[in-house]
XYZ file of C-alpha atoms in Angstrom:
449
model
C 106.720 47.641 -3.063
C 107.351 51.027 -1.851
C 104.947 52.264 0.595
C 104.532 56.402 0.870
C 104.097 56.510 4.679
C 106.246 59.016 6.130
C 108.299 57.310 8.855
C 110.837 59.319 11.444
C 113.070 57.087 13.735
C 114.525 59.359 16.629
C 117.581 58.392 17.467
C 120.427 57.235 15.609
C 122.015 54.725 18.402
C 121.566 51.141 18.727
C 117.949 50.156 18.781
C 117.336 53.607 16.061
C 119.390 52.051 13.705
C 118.249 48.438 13.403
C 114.460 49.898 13.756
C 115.474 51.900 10.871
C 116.689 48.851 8.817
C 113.425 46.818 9.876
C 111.412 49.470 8.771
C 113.154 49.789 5.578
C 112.816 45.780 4.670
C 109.344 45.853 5.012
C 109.447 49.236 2.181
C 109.024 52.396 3.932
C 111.061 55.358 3.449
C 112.683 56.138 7.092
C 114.452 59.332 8.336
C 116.582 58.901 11.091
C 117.216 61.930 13.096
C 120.227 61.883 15.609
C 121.228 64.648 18.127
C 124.954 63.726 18.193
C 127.202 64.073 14.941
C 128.342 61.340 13.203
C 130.344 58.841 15.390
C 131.779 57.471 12.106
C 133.389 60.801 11.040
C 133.565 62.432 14.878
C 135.536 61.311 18.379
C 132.669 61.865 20.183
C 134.790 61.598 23.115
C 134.647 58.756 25.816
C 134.901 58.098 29.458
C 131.748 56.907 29.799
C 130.775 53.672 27.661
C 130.038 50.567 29.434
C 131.070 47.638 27.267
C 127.867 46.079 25.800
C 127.204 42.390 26.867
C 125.441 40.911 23.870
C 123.603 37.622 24.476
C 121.272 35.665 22.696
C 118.825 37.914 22.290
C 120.734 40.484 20.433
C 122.091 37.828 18.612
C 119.013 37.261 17.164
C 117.927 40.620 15.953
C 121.505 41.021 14.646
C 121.100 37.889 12.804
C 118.193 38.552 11.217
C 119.444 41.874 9.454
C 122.350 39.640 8.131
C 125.295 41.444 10.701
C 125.640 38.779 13.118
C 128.831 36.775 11.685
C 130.459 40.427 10.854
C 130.025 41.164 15.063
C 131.333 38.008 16.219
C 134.511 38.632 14.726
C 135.152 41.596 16.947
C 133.213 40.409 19.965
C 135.231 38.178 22.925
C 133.189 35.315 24.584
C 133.049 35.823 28.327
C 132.081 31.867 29.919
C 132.729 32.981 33.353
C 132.618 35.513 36.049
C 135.804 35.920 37.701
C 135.809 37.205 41.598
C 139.312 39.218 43.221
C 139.211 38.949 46.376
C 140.544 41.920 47.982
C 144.689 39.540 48.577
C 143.777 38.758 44.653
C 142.649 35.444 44.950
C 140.195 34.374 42.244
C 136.903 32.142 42.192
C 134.980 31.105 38.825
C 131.719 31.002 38.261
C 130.342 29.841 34.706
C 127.892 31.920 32.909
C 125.538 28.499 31.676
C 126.327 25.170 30.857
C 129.548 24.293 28.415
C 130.409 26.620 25.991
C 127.906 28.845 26.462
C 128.739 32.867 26.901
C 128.392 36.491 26.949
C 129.534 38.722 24.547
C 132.114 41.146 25.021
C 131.432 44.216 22.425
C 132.513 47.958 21.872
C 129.196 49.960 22.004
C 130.736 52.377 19.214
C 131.935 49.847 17.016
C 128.425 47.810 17.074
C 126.623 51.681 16.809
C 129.173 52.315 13.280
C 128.534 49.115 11.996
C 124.793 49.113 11.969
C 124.734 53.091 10.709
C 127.194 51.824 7.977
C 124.491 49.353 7.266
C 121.246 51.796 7.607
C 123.756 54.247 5.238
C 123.783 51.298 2.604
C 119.784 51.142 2.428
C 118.205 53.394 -0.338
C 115.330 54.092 1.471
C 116.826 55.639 4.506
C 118.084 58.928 5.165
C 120.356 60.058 7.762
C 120.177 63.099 9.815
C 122.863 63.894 12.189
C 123.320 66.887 14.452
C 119.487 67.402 14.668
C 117.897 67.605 18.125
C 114.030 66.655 19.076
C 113.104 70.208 20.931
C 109.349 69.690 21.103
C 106.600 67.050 19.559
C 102.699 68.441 19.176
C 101.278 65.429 20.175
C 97.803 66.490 18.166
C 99.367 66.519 14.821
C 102.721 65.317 14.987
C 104.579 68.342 14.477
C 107.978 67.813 15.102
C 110.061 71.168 16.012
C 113.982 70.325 15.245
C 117.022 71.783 16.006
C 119.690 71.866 13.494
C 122.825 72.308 16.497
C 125.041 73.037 13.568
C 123.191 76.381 12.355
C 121.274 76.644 15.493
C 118.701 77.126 13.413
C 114.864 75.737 14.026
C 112.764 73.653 11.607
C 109.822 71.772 11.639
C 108.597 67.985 10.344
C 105.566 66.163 10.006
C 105.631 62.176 9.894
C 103.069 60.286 9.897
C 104.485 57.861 12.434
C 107.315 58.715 14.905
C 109.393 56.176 16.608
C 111.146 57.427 19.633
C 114.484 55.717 19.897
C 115.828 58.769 21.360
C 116.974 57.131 24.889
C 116.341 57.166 28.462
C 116.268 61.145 28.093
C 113.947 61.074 25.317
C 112.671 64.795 24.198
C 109.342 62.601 22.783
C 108.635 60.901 25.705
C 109.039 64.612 27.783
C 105.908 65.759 25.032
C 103.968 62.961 26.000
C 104.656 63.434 29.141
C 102.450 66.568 29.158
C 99.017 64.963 28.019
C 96.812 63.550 29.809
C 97.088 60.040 32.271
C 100.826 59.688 31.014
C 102.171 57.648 33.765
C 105.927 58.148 34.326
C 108.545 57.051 36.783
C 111.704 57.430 37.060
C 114.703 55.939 40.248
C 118.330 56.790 40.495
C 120.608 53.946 42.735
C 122.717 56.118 45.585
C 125.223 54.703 42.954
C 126.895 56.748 39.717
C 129.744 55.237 37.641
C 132.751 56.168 36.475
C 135.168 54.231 33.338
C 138.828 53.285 34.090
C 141.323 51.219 32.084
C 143.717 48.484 31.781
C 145.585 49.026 28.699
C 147.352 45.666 26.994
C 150.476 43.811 28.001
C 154.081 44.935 26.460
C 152.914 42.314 24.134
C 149.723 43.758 23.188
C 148.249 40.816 24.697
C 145.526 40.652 27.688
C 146.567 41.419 31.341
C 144.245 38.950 32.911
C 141.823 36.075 31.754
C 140.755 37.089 28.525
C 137.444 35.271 28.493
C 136.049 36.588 31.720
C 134.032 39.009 33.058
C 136.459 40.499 36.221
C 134.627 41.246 39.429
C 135.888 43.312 42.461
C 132.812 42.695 44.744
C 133.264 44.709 47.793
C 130.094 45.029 49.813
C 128.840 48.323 49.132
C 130.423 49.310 45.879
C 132.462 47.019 43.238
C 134.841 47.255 39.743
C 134.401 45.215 36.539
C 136.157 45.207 33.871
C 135.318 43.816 30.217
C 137.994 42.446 27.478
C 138.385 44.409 24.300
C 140.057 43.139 20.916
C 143.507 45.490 21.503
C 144.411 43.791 24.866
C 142.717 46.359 26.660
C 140.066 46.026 29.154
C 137.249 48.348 29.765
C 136.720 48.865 33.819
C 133.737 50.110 35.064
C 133.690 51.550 38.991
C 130.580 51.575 40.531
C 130.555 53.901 43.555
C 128.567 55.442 46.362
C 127.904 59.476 45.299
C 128.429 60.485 48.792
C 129.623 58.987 52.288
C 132.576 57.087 52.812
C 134.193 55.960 50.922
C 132.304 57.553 47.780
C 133.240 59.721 44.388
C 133.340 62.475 46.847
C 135.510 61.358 48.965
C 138.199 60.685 47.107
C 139.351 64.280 46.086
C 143.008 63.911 45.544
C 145.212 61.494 43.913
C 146.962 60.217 47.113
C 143.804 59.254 48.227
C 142.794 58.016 45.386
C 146.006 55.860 45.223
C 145.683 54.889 48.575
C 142.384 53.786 48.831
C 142.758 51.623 45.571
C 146.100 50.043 46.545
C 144.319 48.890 49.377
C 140.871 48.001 47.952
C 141.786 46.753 44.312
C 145.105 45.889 44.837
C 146.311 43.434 42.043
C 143.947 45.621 39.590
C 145.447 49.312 40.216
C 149.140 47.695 39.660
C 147.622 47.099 36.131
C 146.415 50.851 35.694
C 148.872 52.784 35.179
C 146.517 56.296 34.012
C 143.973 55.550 37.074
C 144.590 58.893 38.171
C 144.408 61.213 35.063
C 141.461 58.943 34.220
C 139.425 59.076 37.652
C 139.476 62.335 37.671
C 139.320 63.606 33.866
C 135.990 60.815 32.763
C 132.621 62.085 33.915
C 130.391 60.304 36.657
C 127.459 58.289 34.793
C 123.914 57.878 36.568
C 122.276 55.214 37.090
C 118.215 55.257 36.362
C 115.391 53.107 36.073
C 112.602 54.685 33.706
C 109.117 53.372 33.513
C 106.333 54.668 31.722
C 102.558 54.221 29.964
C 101.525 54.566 27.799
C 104.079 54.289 25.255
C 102.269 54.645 22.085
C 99.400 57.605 20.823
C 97.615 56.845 18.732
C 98.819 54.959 15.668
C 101.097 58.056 15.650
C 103.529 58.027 18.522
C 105.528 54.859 19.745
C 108.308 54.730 22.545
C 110.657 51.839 22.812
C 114.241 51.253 24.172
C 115.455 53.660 26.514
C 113.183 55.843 26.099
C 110.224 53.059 27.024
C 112.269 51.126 29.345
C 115.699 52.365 31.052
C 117.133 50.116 32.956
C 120.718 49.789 34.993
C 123.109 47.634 33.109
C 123.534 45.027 35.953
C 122.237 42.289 34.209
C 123.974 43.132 30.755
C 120.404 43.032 28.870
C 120.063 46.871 28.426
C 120.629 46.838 24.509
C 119.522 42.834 23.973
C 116.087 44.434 25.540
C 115.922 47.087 23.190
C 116.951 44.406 19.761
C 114.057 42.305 20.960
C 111.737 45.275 21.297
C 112.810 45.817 17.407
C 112.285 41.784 17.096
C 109.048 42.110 18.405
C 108.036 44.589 16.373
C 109.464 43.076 13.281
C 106.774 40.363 13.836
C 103.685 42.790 14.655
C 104.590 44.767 10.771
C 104.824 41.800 9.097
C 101.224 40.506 10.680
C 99.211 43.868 10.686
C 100.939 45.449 7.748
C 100.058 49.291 8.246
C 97.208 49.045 11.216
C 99.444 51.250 13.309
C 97.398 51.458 15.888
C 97.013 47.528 16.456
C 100.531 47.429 16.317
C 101.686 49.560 19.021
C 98.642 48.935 21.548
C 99.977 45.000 21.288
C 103.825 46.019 21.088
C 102.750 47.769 24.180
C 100.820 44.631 25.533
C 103.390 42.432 24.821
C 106.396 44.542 25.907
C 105.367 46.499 28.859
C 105.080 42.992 31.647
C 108.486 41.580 30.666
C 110.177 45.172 30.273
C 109.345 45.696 34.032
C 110.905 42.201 34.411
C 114.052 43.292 33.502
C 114.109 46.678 34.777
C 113.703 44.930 38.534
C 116.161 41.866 37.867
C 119.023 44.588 36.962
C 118.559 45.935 39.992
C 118.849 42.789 42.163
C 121.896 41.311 40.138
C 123.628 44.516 41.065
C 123.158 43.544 45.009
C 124.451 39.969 43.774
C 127.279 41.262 41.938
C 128.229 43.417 44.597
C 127.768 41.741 47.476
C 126.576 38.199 47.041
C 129.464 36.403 44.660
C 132.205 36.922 47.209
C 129.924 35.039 49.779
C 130.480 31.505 50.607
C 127.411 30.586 51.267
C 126.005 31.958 47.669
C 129.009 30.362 45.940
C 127.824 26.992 47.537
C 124.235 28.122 46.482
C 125.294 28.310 42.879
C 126.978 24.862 42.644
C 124.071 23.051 44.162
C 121.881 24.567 41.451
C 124.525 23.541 38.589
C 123.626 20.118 40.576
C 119.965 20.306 40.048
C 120.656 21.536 36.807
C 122.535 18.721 35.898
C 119.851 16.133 37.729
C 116.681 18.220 35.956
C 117.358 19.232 32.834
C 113.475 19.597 31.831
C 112.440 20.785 35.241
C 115.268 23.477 36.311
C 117.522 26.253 34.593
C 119.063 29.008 36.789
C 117.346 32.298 36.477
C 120.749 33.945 34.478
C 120.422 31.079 32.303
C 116.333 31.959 31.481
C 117.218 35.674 31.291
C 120.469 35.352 29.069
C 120.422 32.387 27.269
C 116.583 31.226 25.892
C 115.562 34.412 24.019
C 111.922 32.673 23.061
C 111.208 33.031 26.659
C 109.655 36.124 28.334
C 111.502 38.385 30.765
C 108.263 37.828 33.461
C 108.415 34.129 32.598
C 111.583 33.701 33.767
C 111.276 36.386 36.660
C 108.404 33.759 38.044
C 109.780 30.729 37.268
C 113.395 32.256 39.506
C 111.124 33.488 42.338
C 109.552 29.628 42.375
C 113.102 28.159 42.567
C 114.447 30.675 45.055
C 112.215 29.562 47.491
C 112.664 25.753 46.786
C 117.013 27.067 47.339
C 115.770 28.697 50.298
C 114.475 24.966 52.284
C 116.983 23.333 50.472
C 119.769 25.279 51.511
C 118.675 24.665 55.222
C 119.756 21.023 55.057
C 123.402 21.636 52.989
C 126.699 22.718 54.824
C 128.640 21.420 51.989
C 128.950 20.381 48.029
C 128.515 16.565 49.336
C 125.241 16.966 51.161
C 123.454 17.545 47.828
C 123.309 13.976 48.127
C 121.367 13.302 51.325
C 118.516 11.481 51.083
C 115.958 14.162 52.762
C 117.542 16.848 49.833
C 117.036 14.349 47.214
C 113.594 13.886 48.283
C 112.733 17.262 48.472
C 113.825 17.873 45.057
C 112.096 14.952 43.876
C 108.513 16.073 45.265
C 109.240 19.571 43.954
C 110.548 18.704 40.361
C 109.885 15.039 39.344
């Protein structure tokens, strides 16, 4: 049955648009109001996407809305990481265990298919081109921009969602009352998107299921398959110093510094130039706030709750399950708003925080760690315990990426518990064959058995 309470989603991206369709299963009318125009209808221009890496839990919020099967048809399964060395050499390390992997998708494509989807529902209503400018917090009064007229108008939900992003015009309202507690971190670090288009065969320049890593200390590349052939390369670069974005001011430096930093990659990009210095520098911020809810009224989640760098890939799976999450809560408290946001909050908040700090560390790995021996050897003695404790041990990417029914803290503890059982063990191994002296495998037995 229909139920009359007004709902607004702001936001028309990712986590908007399958709140929107949540919202609209369990019978509420939903308007969904999005600043941008319609990326359907509009080139809303790029140069600064990151590829999305979907993983299990996205999976599972996509499969529950029936668009799962549709996705996998144009998303790539990465198994691996694959380093370059700077003589473009490559090591391989596996994501999980056999046939497990990451999920290659375009951010647009995944955004058009679930507004084609929202589109399809009778219940909700689209609203593109209209910007958040203020929220009164007392009474919900929403004033709106309509960017197309430029002129101002005003709505009044009963319940707002704020899927509006890490820059969220409802979060900057609550922002303004009283004990809102609100932090926000940059990394020394922006980003900038490159390319390497397909072969003369419209096939894929390197190893097609892969996620490509140029580790280099203090900054690194990556680049992410697409369906044409093409890859997606993200650069992630000091701001300032040397080298750094502002450093490299011409194209002979530019060409210079990559020819001797990336080398086997920049023979592969043949537009580095126009496209280094034509696509925008992207942040990179880590947003935490609370409370996230007001009321029964008011409820952040996504970006706008919980920004977080995209080192560990779970940026968009951590908004899906905030939408899984609350999937759960409307189905068990019906309309007792405010029960269902003060748990959502509860539940959310410890594990959100989780992620936001694991990002952050996988970028050190990522940039520094993977090209080290040492961590290399690290990693294949844990595929060993692994392989020895099933029950007892999973790596921490494993917990994070690949068991969705366990909590982002949960995993976060369990890692910091087995990094410091790696940390003695590692004191006794030189090499892959020493897993297999007897002090190691008593260690491990008095830790795990």
């Amino acid at each position: 049955m229909e139920k009359t309470t007004q709902l607004s989603v702001m936001g028309g991206g990712l986590v908007g648009c399958l709140l929107s369709l949540y919202l609209a299963k369990q019978g509420y009318r939903v308007d969904v109001y999005e600043r941008r125009p319609d990326l359907r209808r509009t080139d809303i221009g790029g140069g600064r996407s990151i590829n999305l890496a979907l993983s299990d839990r996205g999976w599972r919020a996509l499969e529950t809305i029936g668009i799962a099967e549709d996705i996998r048809k144009v998303a790539i399964p990465m198994y691996q990481r694959v380093m370059h060395d700077k003589n473009g050499n490559l090591s391989f390390q596996p994501y999980g265990q056999e046939g497990q992997a990451i999920y290659s998708v375009s951010r647009g494509g995944l955004n058009q298919a679930l507004l084609d989807l929202a589109e399809a529902e009778p219940t909700i209503s689209l609203h593109f081109q209209q910007q958040v400018m203020e929220v009164e917090v007392a009474t919900n009064k929403v004033t709106m921009l309509d960017t197309v007229s430029g002129q101002e108008h005003h709505i009044s939900p009963d319940v707002i969602f704020a899927a509006d992003g890490a820059y969220s015009m409802v979060r900057l309202s609550l922002q303004k009352t009283d004990r809102f507690n609100y932090e926000q971190s940059y990394l020394d670090y922006g980003y900038k998107e490159l390319t390497i288009p397909p072969a003369a065969d419209g096939g894929w320049q390197l190893e097609k299921n892969a996620l490509h890593i140029w580790p280099r200390g203090q900054y690194m590349m990556i680049a992410l398959p697409n369906v044409d052939g093409s890859f997606t390369c993200t650069m992630f670069f000091p701001y300032e110093g040397d080298p750094s974005f502002k450093s490299l001011q011409t194209p002979e430096q530019l060409t210079s510094f990559f020819q001797e930093v990336f080398p086997d990659a920049t023979a592969l990009m043949p537009d580095l130039a126009q496209e280094f210095f034509e696509n925008p520098i992207g942040s990179l911020v880590t947003i935490k706030c609370l409370p996230w809810r007001h009321s029964g009224k008011i409820l952040l989640l996504g970006d706008a709750a919980h920004a977080i760098v995209p080192f560990y890939g779970q940026g968009m799976n951590a908004g899906f399950e905030d939408c899984t999450v609350l999937r759960g809560l409307l189905e068990q408290h019906q309309d007792d708003w405010e029960t269902i946001f003060q748990t959502f909050q509860d539940v959310r908040k410890p594990n959100t925080d989780a992620i936001a700090d694991l990002a952050v560390y996988n970028f050190i790995e990522m940039r520094d760690k993977v090209a080290d021996p040492r961590f290399l050897l690290q990693k294949k003695i844990e595929a060993k315990i692994t392989a020895q404790y099933p029950d007892s041990w999973l790596p921490l990417y494993s917990m994070v990426t690949f068991s969705p029914d366990l909590p982002y803290a949960e995993a976060l503890a369990n890692g910091q518990r087995q990094e410091e059982i790696m940390r003695v063990l590692m004191e006794h191994i030189q090499k892959e064959e020493d897993y297999n002296k007897p002090e190691v495998q008593e260690y491990l037995q008095a830790q795990l058995a």
